[in-house]
Amino acid sequence: MTSTASNLLDGKALAASIRAELAQRIASLAAAGRPQPGLATVLVGDDPASHVYVRNKRRACDEVGMANFHVELPADAGQAAVLAEVQRLNQDPRVHGILVQLPLPKNAGYDENEVLAAIDPAKDADGFHPLNQGALMQGRPAPVPCTPKGVMRLIDHSGMKLKGCNAVVVGRSNIVGKPLALLLLARHCTVTLCHSRTTDLAAEIGRGDVVVAAVGVAQLVKGAWIKPGAVVIDVGINRNQAGKLVGDVEFEAAQPRAGWITPVPGGVGPMTIAMLLENTLENLS
Ligand code: NDP
């Protein structure tokens, strides 16, 4: 497929339509006398990016009619204080989803894995609890991590038939790359999972009918590597030298070769938030 603006996979628009659908479902619950779904957000420290992410998530709650219970702790609150908040939210019947914004402050002695494991798996909004990650591996129903779930929705929105496709994921984090590889595998893709020790990234990407970049290195994936017609999903959020927000894919060069491609911003980011709301609502059902 050749370059046109119409090969943009617009995550902002898709997320808006999902939020509208969620708002309707929440209104129907209210009409039926069912409880209002509630998301708890826990923010530790003063990392500016984390504050922006949490603010956007809270705004999205308001927009769809979901309750938000927000907890803010200082960077030096300590592991015990964070665990105590999580336990309190686990017990709160108004809360159906709990999100602890990561990363927790560095060099402050936090154990993120212990915090994630302390969340009631039935209230896990992010799908990071080890039981839910295990369920994903075994193909059992459970909350699915929001970013990979949003990526799958974007791929489906492109119309790409996944069965039998070569899918190449770059990045193997527990929150994006690894769960995404499992989701693609469950949809019968042949999955290649690349990382910093991959010897020939260009060759691996060149085989991808679907390419997902989740690295955090500005424009690492060159446009010339993209197989013509591939669906390209850019998860990365980086600032280039001019201070502009860019993804992990060299967008201008990749767009003419791609069948479909997500922009940064306006691609995966809004979908992540929509999936967070959806996970919380599904925990209530
Ligand atoms: P991590 O830092 O946890 O993981 C990065 C991965 O990229 C690692 O697996 C690493 O390999 C791999 N990597 C690093 N350098 C290279 C390289 N040169 N070639 C190939 N692979 C490489 O990041 P996250 O998964 O948390 O996030 C990735 C990006 O996505 C970030 O930019 C983040 O901001 C963004 N993000 C966006 C979200 C959204 O909603 N839009 C949500 C979550 C993340 P190794 O394992 O070998 O170290």
Coordinates of C-alpha atoms and ligand atoms in Angstrom, one line a residue, residues 53 146-147 170-177 194-198 201 213-217 220 234-238 246 248 267-273, ligand 1:
Y53 CA -0.6 10.1 33.1
C146 CA -4.0 -2.1 29.1
T147 CA -1.4 -1.1 26.6
V170 CA 10.3 -5.0 19.8
G171 CA 10.7 -4.8 23.5
R172 CA 10.1 -7.5 26.1
S173 CA 8.9 -5.7 29.2
N174 CA 6.4 -7.3 31.5
I175 CA 3.9 -4.6 30.9
V176 CA 4.0 -4.3 27.1
G177 CA 6.2 -6.6 25.0
C194 CA 13.0 -8.7 19.9
H195 CA 15.1 -6.9 22.5
S196 CA 18.4 -5.1 23.1
R197 CA 20.4 -8.3 22.3
T198 CA 18.6 -9.1 19.0
L201 CA 16.7 -6.0 14.1
A213 CA 7.7 -1.1 18.7
A214 CA 7.7 -0.8 22.5
V215 CA 11.3 0.3 23.3
G216 CA 11.6 3.9 24.4
V217 CA 14.3 4.8 21.9
L220 CA 14.9 3.3 16.5
D234 CA 4.3 2.6 17.8
V235 CA 4.0 2.3 21.5
G236 CA 7.1 4.4 22.3
I237 CA 6.9 7.9 23.8
N238 CA 10.1 9.9 23.5
V246 CA 8.1 11.1 18.9
D248 CA 10.1 4.4 18.4
G267 CA -2.1 6.3 18.7
V268 CA -1.5 3.9 21.5
G269 CA -1.7 6.3 24.4
P270 CA -5.4 7.1 24.4
M271 CA -6.2 3.4 23.9
T272 CA -4.2 2.5 27.0
I273 CA -6.5 4.7 29.1
Ligands
NDP1 P1 11.1 -1.0 29.1 O1 12.2 0.0 29.3 O2 10.6 -1.7 30.3 O3 11.5 -2.0 28.0 C1 12.2 -1.6 26.9 C2 12.5 -2.8 26.0 O4 13.1 -2.4 24.8 C3 13.4 -3.8 26.7 O5 12.9 -5.1 26.5 C4 14.7 -3.6 26.0 O6 15.5 -4.8 25.8 C5 14.3 -3.2 24.6 N1 15.3 -2.4 23.9 C6 16.0 -1.4 24.4 N2 16.9 -0.9 23.5 C7 16.7 -1.7 22.4 C8 17.3 -1.7 21.1 N3 18.3 -0.9 20.8 N4 16.9 -2.7 20.2 C9 15.9 -3.5 20.5 N5 15.3 -3.5 21.7 C10 15.7 -2.6 22.7 O7 10.0 -0.1 28.4 P2 8.4 -0.3 28.4 O8 7.9 -1.6 27.8 O9 7.8 0.1 29.8 O10 8.0 0.9 27.5 C11 8.5 1.0 26.2 C12 8.1 2.3 25.5 O11 6.7 2.4 25.5 C13 8.5 3.6 26.3 O12 8.8 4.6 25.4 C14 7.3 3.9 27.2 O13 7.2 5.3 27.5 C15 6.2 3.6 26.2 N6 4.9 3.2 26.8 C16 3.8 3.8 26.3 C17 2.6 3.5 26.8 C18 1.4 4.1 26.1 O14 0.3 4.1 26.6 N7 1.5 4.7 24.9 C19 2.4 2.6 27.9 C20 3.6 2.0 28.3 C21 4.8 2.3 27.8 P3 16.1 -5.6 27.0 O15 15.0 -6.4 27.7 O16 17.1 -6.5 26.4 O17 16.7 -4.6 27.9

